[in-house]
Amino acid sequence: MSVTEIDRRALLAGAAAAAVTSAFVFRPGAAFAQSGDLEAIKAAVTAGKDATIKSIQDWIKLPSIAAEDLNMAEGAAYMAALARDAGFTDVEVVPTDGDPGVFGILDVGAPRWLAVYFMYDVKHYDPAEWSSPPLDAAIVDLDGFGKVIMGRGAINQKGPEACFLAAVKAIKAAGKTLPVNLVLVCEGEEEIGSPHFKQVVTKPNVLAALKKCEGVFIPTAWQSPSTGAVTINLGAKGIIECEIIASGEKWGRGPVNDIHSSQKAAVDSPAWRLIAALETLVTPDGNTPAIEGWFEHVKPLTERQKELVAQTAAANSEEDAKKSLGVKVWIDDLPWPEAQERLASQPTVNIEGLVAGYTGPGGKTVLPGKATAKLDLRLVPEQTVEDCLKKLRAHLDAKGFPDVEVKFTGGYNPTETAEDARIVRAQQAVYARASITATLHPRLAGSWPGSTFTDAPVSLPAGQFGIGHGSRQHAPDEYFVVESTNPKVAGVEGCVLGFVDFMYEMATVS
Amino acid sequence: MSVTEIDRRALLAGAAAAAVTSAFVFRPGAAFAQSGDLEAIKAAVTAGKDATIKSIQDWIKLPSIAAEDLNMAEGAAYMAALARDAGFTDVEVVPTDGDPGVFGILDVGAPRWLAVYFMYDVKHYDPAEWSSPPLDAAIVDLDGFGKVIMGRGAINQKGPEACFLAAVKAIKAAGKTLPVNLVLVCEGEEEIGSPHFKQVVTKPNVLAALKKCEGVFIPTAWQSPSTGAVTINLGAKGIIECEIIASGEKWGRGPVNDIHSSQKAAVDSPAWRLIAALETLVTPDGNTPAIEGWFEHVKPLTERQKELVAQTAAANSEEDAKKSLGVKVWIDDLPWPEAQERLASQPTVNIEGLVAGYTGPGGKTVLPGKATAKLDLRLVPEQTVEDCLKKLRAHLDAKGFPDVEVKFTGGYNPTETAEDARIVRAQQAVYARASITATLHPRLAGSWPGSTFTDAPVSLPAGQFGIGHGSRQHAPDEYFVVESTNPKVAGVEGCVLGFVDFMYEMATVS
């Protein structure tokens, strides 16, 4: 869920940023350009292009979906094979209490180490909704973009990940040596909230390898199609996803199953109990958490973070944002800069969904035995999932709802990476030299499993990096651009060369 | 929806009533027995039995479903043909703003007139859930019952209705004259709340015919399978079914469509607005309407009604009721008699369903643009649908929710029929002579379109009558018993004879 969130934000942030490139040309950073390796590697990337495209297509044909227990062992084995094929050694499938992770290293004796994070799972899909079958991974002409691979996982995340592996292979094919050593850590449960990924990164040999690294990144390709711009995120909110459930079974009042609604005059209603419990969680306007102690560990934005938010607000169009979101006003009719500061700084309690009783067309005279609210609660530094879940439970108990269940379904802690971390500065350098506008954003309002890396014991700077474009994550007709006719965004070759340049930059950035 | 509600209540009420019949034998009431017509009519009923069964089967094969606009004109035409076949004259299909009704009379010059109400529509169905195809109307052996017709509409309401027509035809076939004149009024929208039925009964010629009648009844077959007992309802609560909808579109705040939930820190939530609006509708325990002025026209139970409720409570097992409903305690831990009195006397605001945002398994990080609560509000005499809808709207406006929509989807006024009405006394007489325990119930907590008759301008006593058994209304494998092996309940012959006897009783009851 999370990686998609970042991309949506990136698209929005990038929509109004200025870029004047008339045709996308990959411009290597100084480190790569001066390495003497440039021409040979560029040639190798070009020579390997068809193989890179085919590797993305082949991978898409094996979908792993944790929620459906589909091809999980097969997906992990395939991931391990891809890593070995790219030259990684010590590759192992790492068992967890859930689905396995994959780990490998590529030690070329370079002074610095860089970690890369892969997900090998994809979001589920309904083939009936696709214009090209989601597992065909067909090459399709997409208006305004050129040739794209259309298929589930094309951009989220197999396309960019395969391009990173292609970068590693191109350096070897050119007879050159990687500028950094690599640690690869992969999971197959990203789309269900990474519930067991911490078991992978804290396995002693994995943790020892990660501890050597400058930072960790996930390969992306999130250039804005209109401007070519990207966003560099310095952190993200955390998230608790949970279900709040009132039921006759737990309450001991009301019916255990749905009964006829005429009984309401004599029988208590779990649905009304849910409403009463929910109502205590937020202020009457629904906009601020009212859970006891919720703000105890909320750290205000620093002056620098406020400055970056203000810059983002100034660089983006309020009108575009409102249009894109379909909203007329922000909370409390806040002006745009204040609304953006609220977005970056405030924890939330959001209702994702309500489900009780009869949910079809028209009505049905039932008194439901159970009512559920699906919530997501966004956390900001230094709130934690563990502490907040305790507070939520304690709050419901104190308000007289000990029977109302909190079913935790997934989440991450908030994450922050320092602006002067090498993986941030390397991103800025590469983007700048490629004439790609990169907006520094202090905190994504969305969430991703970065805290697995930024939290102890791994404690690494974490982020995203990539050149190129794809979209429709979690939606039908997901795509990844392979041959770009859009002058603002790179195709597969530019994407691969971007990863090559990023590794060279990581080797030398001060 | 409504006729089913009554039956469920009947089953519950009957479950604990005593009946000692060792084999079901139809015993005609005095009027019928002394008419001299008995033997000839009984022979005609027996001779016509196969045709009666076939007429039910044939009718089931033409399902009319108003919600799906399925076979409505065809269903009305078929209904009219059935009426003509039974000897009704002046038969007409009565157009309405919705689906048509059907009207006919059968004037034999008898001193008294009786009206009968038919529904020709059925509830929708999913053939995949049935053990025998719902339109096959196959004769199936059902354990504990004997031979039944299994199909959609078998009990709700085509089986009993066809048996009533068979009764009319048997009298003619025996060369006898109907003891009463008949008025037949039919609708095809019962399952969607009878929104246009008033247009049928107030058509001048229809109204004029109805005004001659002693009362109106719907043919039923709701004997308890364990005791053979039935319930005589003297009234029913009214109902408002509606959707309460909060949306970004109407509110002017929050998103118009679902957006990514990370935006919650800047964007208002229609789902939280729904919660806030709902919370004002009831007391904190969810058990008493808190809508301004809601109790203005609520008429308390009379002493006689309280007495009947107490009798019902005494005649029924609290333990059985709790087990059947899956509840451990009644509202406010009331003792059984008080809980039954609350059930009969109190208006309700019930949540039938909650639907917002993502409703599938797990979670999905959306901020929904719209949230809906499906409510049913049961009304007691002398509340009216019209007045209560106005009060609900005014309440939401006054509480600051003018944007929160109330979408009325159907309803009826409450209805009352006097205990000394001839259709009540005739029922009691026929049931008593057939040794069928008949519990007099002052007010059904469910609802049915009886108020179309009991309200002005029709102003007729209205009720149900029938001997026999069927069940699973609105559910898969709906059935109607045709050859009973259960000594407590009648099959088709008993059902038909019951209607014959009821007409004879109506002709003479004082």
PDB file of N, CA, C and O in Angstrom, chain B residues 114-165:
ATOM      1  N   LEU B 114     -66.472  -8.806   1.218  1.00  0.00           N
ATOM      2  CA  LEU B 114     -65.151  -9.028   1.840  1.00  0.00           C
ATOM      3  C   LEU B 114     -64.084  -8.674   0.806  1.00  0.00           C
ATOM      4  O   LEU B 114     -64.211  -9.043  -0.365  1.00  0.00           O
ATOM      5  N   ALA B 115     -63.064  -7.957   1.250  1.00  0.00           N
ATOM      6  CA  ALA B 115     -61.966  -7.613   0.334  1.00  0.00           C
ATOM      7  C   ALA B 115     -60.762  -8.511   0.590  1.00  0.00           C
ATOM      8  O   ALA B 115     -60.500  -8.900   1.740  1.00  0.00           O
ATOM      9  N   VAL B 116     -60.068  -8.842  -0.486  1.00  0.00           N
ATOM     10  CA  VAL B 116     -58.851  -9.645  -0.347  1.00  0.00           C
ATOM     11  C   VAL B 116     -57.717  -8.923  -1.070  1.00  0.00           C
ATOM     12  O   VAL B 116     -57.912  -8.341  -2.140  1.00  0.00           O
ATOM     13  N   TYR B 117     -56.561  -8.899  -0.401  1.00  0.00           N
ATOM     14  CA  TYR B 117     -55.381  -8.193  -0.922  1.00  0.00           C
ATOM     15  C   TYR B 117     -54.343  -9.211  -1.375  1.00  0.00           C
ATOM     16  O   TYR B 117     -53.995 -10.121  -0.627  1.00  0.00           O
ATOM     17  N   PHE B 118     -53.885  -9.053  -2.612  1.00  0.00           N
ATOM     18  CA  PHE B 118     -52.838  -9.930  -3.174  1.00  0.00           C
ATOM     19  C   PHE B 118     -51.610  -9.102  -3.527  1.00  0.00           C
ATOM     20  O   PHE B 118     -51.734  -7.954  -3.952  1.00  0.00           O
ATOM     21  N   MET B 119     -50.465  -9.700  -3.430  1.00  0.00           N
ATOM     22  CA  MET B 119     -49.246  -9.165  -4.050  1.00  0.00           C
ATOM     23  C   MET B 119     -48.886 -10.150  -5.157  1.00  0.00           C
ATOM     24  O   MET B 119     -48.948 -11.364  -4.949  1.00  0.00           O
ATOM     25  N   TYR B 120     -48.565  -9.622  -6.343  1.00  0.00           N
ATOM     26  CA  TYR B 120     -48.163 -10.556  -7.407  1.00  0.00           C
ATOM     27  C   TYR B 120     -46.648 -10.547  -7.617  1.00  0.00           C
ATOM     28  O   TYR B 120     -46.117 -11.263  -8.457  1.00  0.00           O
ATOM     29  N   ASP B 121     -45.942  -9.705  -6.843  1.00  0.00           N
ATOM     30  CA  ASP B 121     -44.479  -9.678  -6.978  1.00  0.00           C
ATOM     31  C   ASP B 121     -43.831 -10.618  -5.973  1.00  0.00           C
ATOM     32  O   ASP B 121     -44.474 -11.088  -5.033  1.00  0.00           O
ATOM     33  N   VAL B 122     -42.557 -10.893  -6.213  1.00  0.00           N
ATOM     34  CA  VAL B 122     -41.782 -11.754  -5.308  1.00  0.00           C
ATOM     35  C   VAL B 122     -40.444 -11.086  -5.007  1.00  0.00           C
ATOM     36  O   VAL B 122     -40.042 -10.140  -5.683  1.00  0.00           O
ATOM     37  N   LYS B 123     -39.779 -11.600  -3.985  1.00  0.00           N
ATOM     38  CA  LYS B 123     -38.447 -11.104  -3.617  1.00  0.00           C
ATOM     39  C   LYS B 123     -37.423 -11.629  -4.619  1.00  0.00           C
ATOM     40  O   LYS B 123     -37.587 -12.722  -5.161  1.00  0.00           O
ATOM     41  N   HIS B 124     -36.331 -10.863  -4.822  1.00  0.00           N
ATOM     42  CA  HIS B 124     -35.295 -11.364  -5.737  1.00  0.00           C
ATOM     43  C   HIS B 124     -34.578 -12.571  -5.125  1.00  0.00           C
ATOM     44  O   HIS B 124     -34.760 -12.892  -3.955  1.00  0.00           O
ATOM     45  N   TYR B 125     -33.775 -13.252  -5.921  1.00  0.00           N
ATOM     46  CA  TYR B 125     -33.209 -14.532  -5.504  1.00  0.00           C
ATOM     47  C   TYR B 125     -31.912 -14.761  -6.265  1.00  0.00           C
ATOM     48  O   TYR B 125     -31.698 -14.204  -7.330  1.00  0.00           O
ATOM     49  N   ASP B 126     -31.067 -15.587  -5.683  1.00  0.00           N
ATOM     50  CA  ASP B 126     -29.836 -16.002  -6.356  1.00  0.00           C
ATOM     51  C   ASP B 126     -29.908 -17.514  -6.562  1.00  0.00           C
ATOM     52  O   ASP B 126     -29.747 -18.281  -5.609  1.00  0.00           O
ATOM     53  N   PRO B 127     -30.150 -17.949  -7.798  1.00  0.00           N
ATOM     54  CA  PRO B 127     -30.353 -19.384  -8.041  1.00  0.00           C
ATOM     55  C   PRO B 127     -29.211 -20.243  -7.493  1.00  0.00           C
ATOM     56  O   PRO B 127     -29.435 -21.392  -7.112  1.00  0.00           O
ATOM     57  N   ALA B 128     -28.009 -19.674  -7.422  1.00  0.00           N
ATOM     58  CA  ALA B 128     -26.851 -20.451  -6.952  1.00  0.00           C
ATOM     59  C   ALA B 128     -27.028 -20.923  -5.517  1.00  0.00           C
ATOM     60  O   ALA B 128     -26.416 -21.898  -5.091  1.00  0.00           O
ATOM     61  N   GLU B 129     -27.875 -20.207  -4.762  1.00  0.00           N
ATOM     62  CA  GLU B 129     -28.039 -20.548  -3.345  1.00  0.00           C
ATOM     63  C   GLU B 129     -29.137 -21.588  -3.097  1.00  0.00           C
ATOM     64  O   GLU B 129     -29.344 -21.994  -1.963  1.00  0.00           O
ATOM     65  N   TRP B 130     -29.841 -21.967  -4.145  1.00  0.00           N
ATOM     66  CA  TRP B 130     -31.004 -22.859  -3.973  1.00  0.00           C
ATOM     67  C   TRP B 130     -30.631 -24.320  -4.219  1.00  0.00           C
ATOM     68  O   TRP B 130     -29.838 -24.625  -5.117  1.00  0.00           O
ATOM     69  N   SER B 131     -31.262 -25.222  -3.446  1.00  0.00           N
ATOM     70  CA  SER B 131     -31.029 -26.655  -3.685  1.00  0.00           C
ATOM     71  C   SER B 131     -31.904 -27.142  -4.840  1.00  0.00           C
ATOM     72  O   SER B 131     -31.586 -28.116  -5.499  1.00  0.00           O
ATOM     73  N   SER B 132     -33.016 -26.445  -5.087  1.00  0.00           N
ATOM     74  CA  SER B 132     -33.893 -26.732  -6.228  1.00  0.00           C
ATOM     75  C   SER B 132     -34.111 -25.388  -6.923  1.00  0.00           C
ATOM     76  O   SER B 132     -34.390 -24.393  -6.251  1.00  0.00           O
ATOM     77  N   PRO B 133     -33.984 -25.338  -8.252  1.00  0.00           N
ATOM     78  CA  PRO B 133     -34.030 -24.027  -8.932  1.00  0.00           C
ATOM     79  C   PRO B 133     -35.286 -23.233  -8.561  1.00  0.00           C
ATOM     80  O   PRO B 133     -36.396 -23.776  -8.583  1.00  0.00           O
ATOM     81  N   PRO B 134     -35.120 -21.942  -8.212  1.00  0.00           N
ATOM     82  CA  PRO B 134     -36.224 -21.151  -7.644  1.00  0.00           C
ATOM     83  C   PRO B 134     -37.404 -20.959  -8.584  1.00  0.00           C
ATOM     84  O   PRO B 134     -38.501 -20.681  -8.125  1.00  0.00           O
ATOM     85  N   LEU B 135     -37.195 -21.116  -9.895  1.00  0.00           N
ATOM     86  CA  LEU B 135     -38.316 -20.960 -10.821  1.00  0.00           C
ATOM     87  C   LEU B 135     -38.862 -22.307 -11.297  1.00  0.00           C
ATOM     88  O   LEU B 135     -39.816 -22.365 -12.060  1.00  0.00           O
ATOM     89  N   ASP B 136     -38.240 -23.411 -10.856  1.00  0.00           N
ATOM     90  CA  ASP B 136     -38.741 -24.733 -11.239  1.00  0.00           C
ATOM     91  C   ASP B 136     -40.027 -25.067 -10.503  1.00  0.00           C
ATOM     92  O   ASP B 136     -40.863 -25.822 -11.008  1.00  0.00           O
ATOM     93  N   ALA B 137     -40.165 -24.525  -9.277  1.00  0.00           N
ATOM     94  CA  ALA B 137     -41.351 -24.819  -8.470  1.00  0.00           C
ATOM     95  C   ALA B 137     -41.562 -26.328  -8.368  1.00  0.00           C
ATOM     96  O   ALA B 137     -42.678 -26.836  -8.487  1.00  0.00           O
ATOM     97  N   ALA B 138     -40.469 -27.023  -8.135  1.00  0.00           N
ATOM     98  CA  ALA B 138     -40.532 -28.488  -8.089  1.00  0.00           C
ATOM     99  C   ALA B 138     -41.222 -28.970  -6.815  1.00  0.00           C
ATOM    100  O   ALA B 138     -41.198 -28.292  -5.793  1.00  0.00           O
ATOM    101  N   ILE B 139     -41.833 -30.133  -6.895  1.00  0.00           N
ATOM    102  CA  ILE B 139     -42.366 -30.794  -5.700  1.00  0.00           C
ATOM    103  C   ILE B 139     -41.202 -31.547  -5.056  1.00  0.00           C
ATOM    104  O   ILE B 139     -40.580 -32.395  -5.697  1.00  0.00           O
ATOM    105  N   VAL B 140     -40.925 -31.199  -3.807  1.00  0.00           N
ATOM    106  CA  VAL B 140     -39.748 -31.720  -3.120  1.00  0.00           C
ATOM    107  C   VAL B 140     -40.209 -32.347  -1.806  1.00  0.00           C
ATOM    108  O   VAL B 140     -41.147 -31.846  -1.174  1.00  0.00           O
ATOM    109  N   ASP B 141     -39.562 -33.448  -1.414  1.00  0.00           N
ATOM    110  CA  ASP B 141     -39.843 -34.020  -0.081  1.00  0.00           C
ATOM    111  C   ASP B 141     -39.028 -33.269   0.957  1.00  0.00           C
ATOM    112  O   ASP B 141     -37.800 -33.231   0.887  1.00  0.00           O
ATOM    113  N   LEU B 142     -39.697 -32.651   1.909  1.00  0.00           N
ATOM    114  CA  LEU B 142     -38.989 -31.881   2.933  1.00  0.00           C
ATOM    115  C   LEU B 142     -39.200 -32.549   4.279  1.00  0.00           C
ATOM    116  O   LEU B 142     -40.342 -32.733   4.734  1.00  0.00           O
ATOM    117  N   ASP B 143     -38.097 -32.920   4.874  1.00  0.00           N
ATOM    118  CA  ASP B 143     -38.133 -33.675   6.119  1.00  0.00           C
ATOM    119  C   ASP B 143     -38.991 -32.969   7.175  1.00  0.00           C
ATOM    120  O   ASP B 143     -38.814 -31.794   7.455  1.00  0.00           O
ATOM    121  N   GLY B 144     -39.927 -33.698   7.729  1.00  0.00           N
ATOM    122  CA  GLY B 144     -40.776 -33.131   8.775  1.00  0.00           C
ATOM    123  C   GLY B 144     -42.008 -32.428   8.257  1.00  0.00           C
ATOM    124  O   GLY B 144     -42.853 -31.981   9.037  1.00  0.00           O
ATOM    125  N   PHE B 145     -42.120 -32.293   6.942  1.00  0.00           N
ATOM    126  CA  PHE B 145     -43.256 -31.573   6.383  1.00  0.00           C
ATOM    127  C   PHE B 145     -44.043 -32.391   5.354  1.00  0.00           C
ATOM    128  O   PHE B 145     -45.240 -32.219   5.230  1.00  0.00           O
ATOM    129  N   GLY B 146     -43.348 -33.203   4.595  1.00  0.00           N
ATOM    130  CA  GLY B 146     -44.017 -33.918   3.512  1.00  0.00           C
ATOM    131  C   GLY B 146     -43.627 -33.329   2.173  1.00  0.00           C
ATOM    132  O   GLY B 146     -42.482 -32.928   1.978  1.00  0.00           O
ATOM    133  N   LYS B 147     -44.620 -33.267   1.252  1.00  0.00           N
ATOM    134  CA  LYS B 147     -44.318 -32.731  -0.076  1.00  0.00           C
ATOM    135  C   LYS B 147     -44.564 -31.224  -0.078  1.00  0.00           C
ATOM    136  O   LYS B 147     -45.616 -30.751   0.369  1.00  0.00           O
ATOM    137  N   VAL B 148     -43.574 -30.503  -0.589  1.00  0.00           N
ATOM    138  CA  VAL B 148     -43.700 -29.042  -0.654  1.00  0.00           C
ATOM    139  C   VAL B 148     -43.397 -28.586  -2.079  1.00  0.00           C
ATOM    140  O   VAL B 148     -42.717 -29.287  -2.841  1.00  0.00           O
ATOM    141  N   ILE B 149     -43.941 -27.411  -2.426  1.00  0.00           N
ATOM    142  CA  ILE B 149     -43.485 -26.740  -3.644  1.00  0.00           C
ATOM    143  C   ILE B 149     -42.329 -25.858  -3.229  1.00  0.00           C
ATOM    144  O   ILE B 149     -42.464 -25.028  -2.325  1.00  0.00           O
ATOM    145  N   MET B 150     -41.169 -26.043  -3.864  1.00  0.00           N
ATOM    146  CA  MET B 150     -40.014 -25.219  -3.536  1.00  0.00           C
ATOM    147  C   MET B 150     -39.790 -24.220  -4.669  1.00  0.00           C
ATOM    148  O   MET B 150     -39.586 -24.618  -5.824  1.00  0.00           O
ATOM    149  N   GLY B 151     -39.859 -22.957  -4.353  1.00  0.00           N
ATOM    150  CA  GLY B 151     -39.660 -21.945  -5.393  1.00  0.00           C
ATOM    151  C   GLY B 151     -39.872 -20.555  -4.837  1.00  0.00           C
ATOM    152  O   GLY B 151     -40.479 -20.381  -3.773  1.00  0.00           O
ATOM    153  N   ARG B 152     -39.390 -19.553  -5.559  1.00  0.00           N
ATOM    154  CA  ARG B 152     -39.542 -18.173  -5.100  1.00  0.00           C
ATOM    155  C   ARG B 152     -40.996 -17.753  -5.207  1.00  0.00           C
ATOM    156  O   ARG B 152     -41.590 -17.838  -6.272  1.00  0.00           O
ATOM    157  N   GLY B 153     -41.526 -17.330  -4.062  1.00  0.00           N
ATOM    158  CA  GLY B 153     -42.921 -16.908  -3.994  1.00  0.00           C
ATOM    159  C   GLY B 153     -43.850 -17.999  -3.492  1.00  0.00           C
ATOM    160  O   GLY B 153     -45.046 -17.763  -3.321  1.00  0.00           O
ATOM    161  N   ALA B 154     -43.317 -19.190  -3.217  1.00  0.00           N
ATOM    162  CA  ALA B 154     -44.162 -20.322  -2.839  1.00  0.00           C
ATOM    163  C   ALA B 154     -45.057 -19.979  -1.640  1.00  0.00           C
ATOM    164  O   ALA B 154     -46.259 -20.240  -1.665  1.00  0.00           O
ATOM    165  N   ILE B 155     -44.454 -19.393  -0.602  1.00  0.00           N
ATOM    166  CA  ILE B 155     -45.254 -19.006   0.575  1.00  0.00           C
ATOM    167  C   ILE B 155     -45.524 -17.506   0.584  1.00  0.00           C
ATOM    168  O   ILE B 155     -46.541 -17.044   1.117  1.00  0.00           O
ATOM    169  N   ASN B 156     -44.651 -16.740  -0.045  1.00  0.00           N
ATOM    170  CA  ASN B 156     -44.691 -15.262  -0.006  1.00  0.00           C
ATOM    171  C   ASN B 156     -44.897 -14.723  -1.416  1.00  0.00           C
ATOM    172  O   ASN B 156     -43.997 -14.212  -2.017  1.00  0.00           O
ATOM    173  N   GLN B 157     -46.134 -14.876  -1.987  1.00  0.00           N
ATOM    174  CA  GLN B 157     -47.392 -15.122  -1.341  1.00  0.00           C
ATOM    175  C   GLN B 157     -48.262 -15.946  -2.279  1.00  0.00           C
ATOM    176  O   GLN B 157     -49.440 -16.061  -2.087  1.00  0.00           O
ATOM    177  N   LYS B 158     -47.622 -16.503  -3.340  1.00  0.00           N
ATOM    178  CA  LYS B 158     -48.405 -17.122  -4.404  1.00  0.00           C
ATOM    179  C   LYS B 158     -49.148 -18.379  -3.961  1.00  0.00           C
ATOM    180  O   LYS B 158     -50.288 -18.616  -4.396  1.00  0.00           O
ATOM    181  N   GLY B 159     -48.524 -19.189  -3.074  1.00  0.00           N
ATOM    182  CA  GLY B 159     -49.171 -20.412  -2.613  1.00  0.00           C
ATOM    183  C   GLY B 159     -50.501 -20.122  -1.917  1.00  0.00           C
ATOM    184  O   GLY B 159     -51.571 -20.593  -2.358  1.00  0.00           O
ATOM    185  N   PRO B 160     -50.467 -19.333  -0.831  1.00  0.00           N
ATOM    186  CA  PRO B 160     -51.730 -19.029  -0.146  1.00  0.00           C
ATOM    187  C   PRO B 160     -52.723 -18.296  -1.047  1.00  0.00           C
ATOM    188  O   PRO B 160     -53.933 -18.554  -0.983  1.00  0.00           O
ATOM    189  N   GLU B 161     -52.227 -17.380  -1.886  1.00  0.00           N
ATOM    190  CA  GLU B 161     -53.130 -16.627  -2.758  1.00  0.00           C
ATOM    191  C   GLU B 161     -53.826 -17.555  -3.763  1.00  0.00           C
ATOM    192  O   GLU B 161     -55.047 -17.464  -3.991  1.00  0.00           O
ATOM    193  N   ALA B 162     -53.057 -18.462  -4.348  1.00  0.00           N
ATOM    194  CA  ALA B 162     -53.648 -19.414  -5.304  1.00  0.00           C
ATOM    195  C   ALA B 162     -54.649 -20.323  -4.593  1.00  0.00           C
ATOM    196  O   ALA B 162     -55.669 -20.720  -5.185  1.00  0.00           O
ATOM    197  N   CYS B 163     -54.368 -20.653  -3.335  1.00  0.00           N
ATOM    198  CA  CYS B 163     -55.321 -21.479  -2.577  1.00  0.00           C
ATOM    199  C   CYS B 163     -56.615 -20.716  -2.320  1.00  0.00           C
ATOM    200  O   CYS B 163     -57.711 -21.309  -2.308  1.00  0.00           O
ATOM    201  N   PHE B 164     -56.506 -19.409  -2.104  1.00  0.00           N
ATOM    202  CA  PHE B 164     -57.736 -18.628  -1.945  1.00  0.00           C
ATOM    203  C   PHE B 164     -58.552 -18.654  -3.238  1.00  0.00           C
ATOM    204  O   PHE B 164     -59.768 -18.860  -3.218  1.00  0.00           O
ATOM    205  N   LEU B 165     -57.896 -18.472  -4.367  1.00  0.00           N
ATOM    206  CA  LEU B 165     -58.617 -18.525  -5.652  1.00  0.00           C
ATOM    207  C   LEU B 165     -59.230 -19.917  -5.862  1.00  0.00           C
ATOM    208  O   LEU B 165     -60.343 -20.053  -6.392  1.00  0.00           O
TER     209      LEU B 165
END
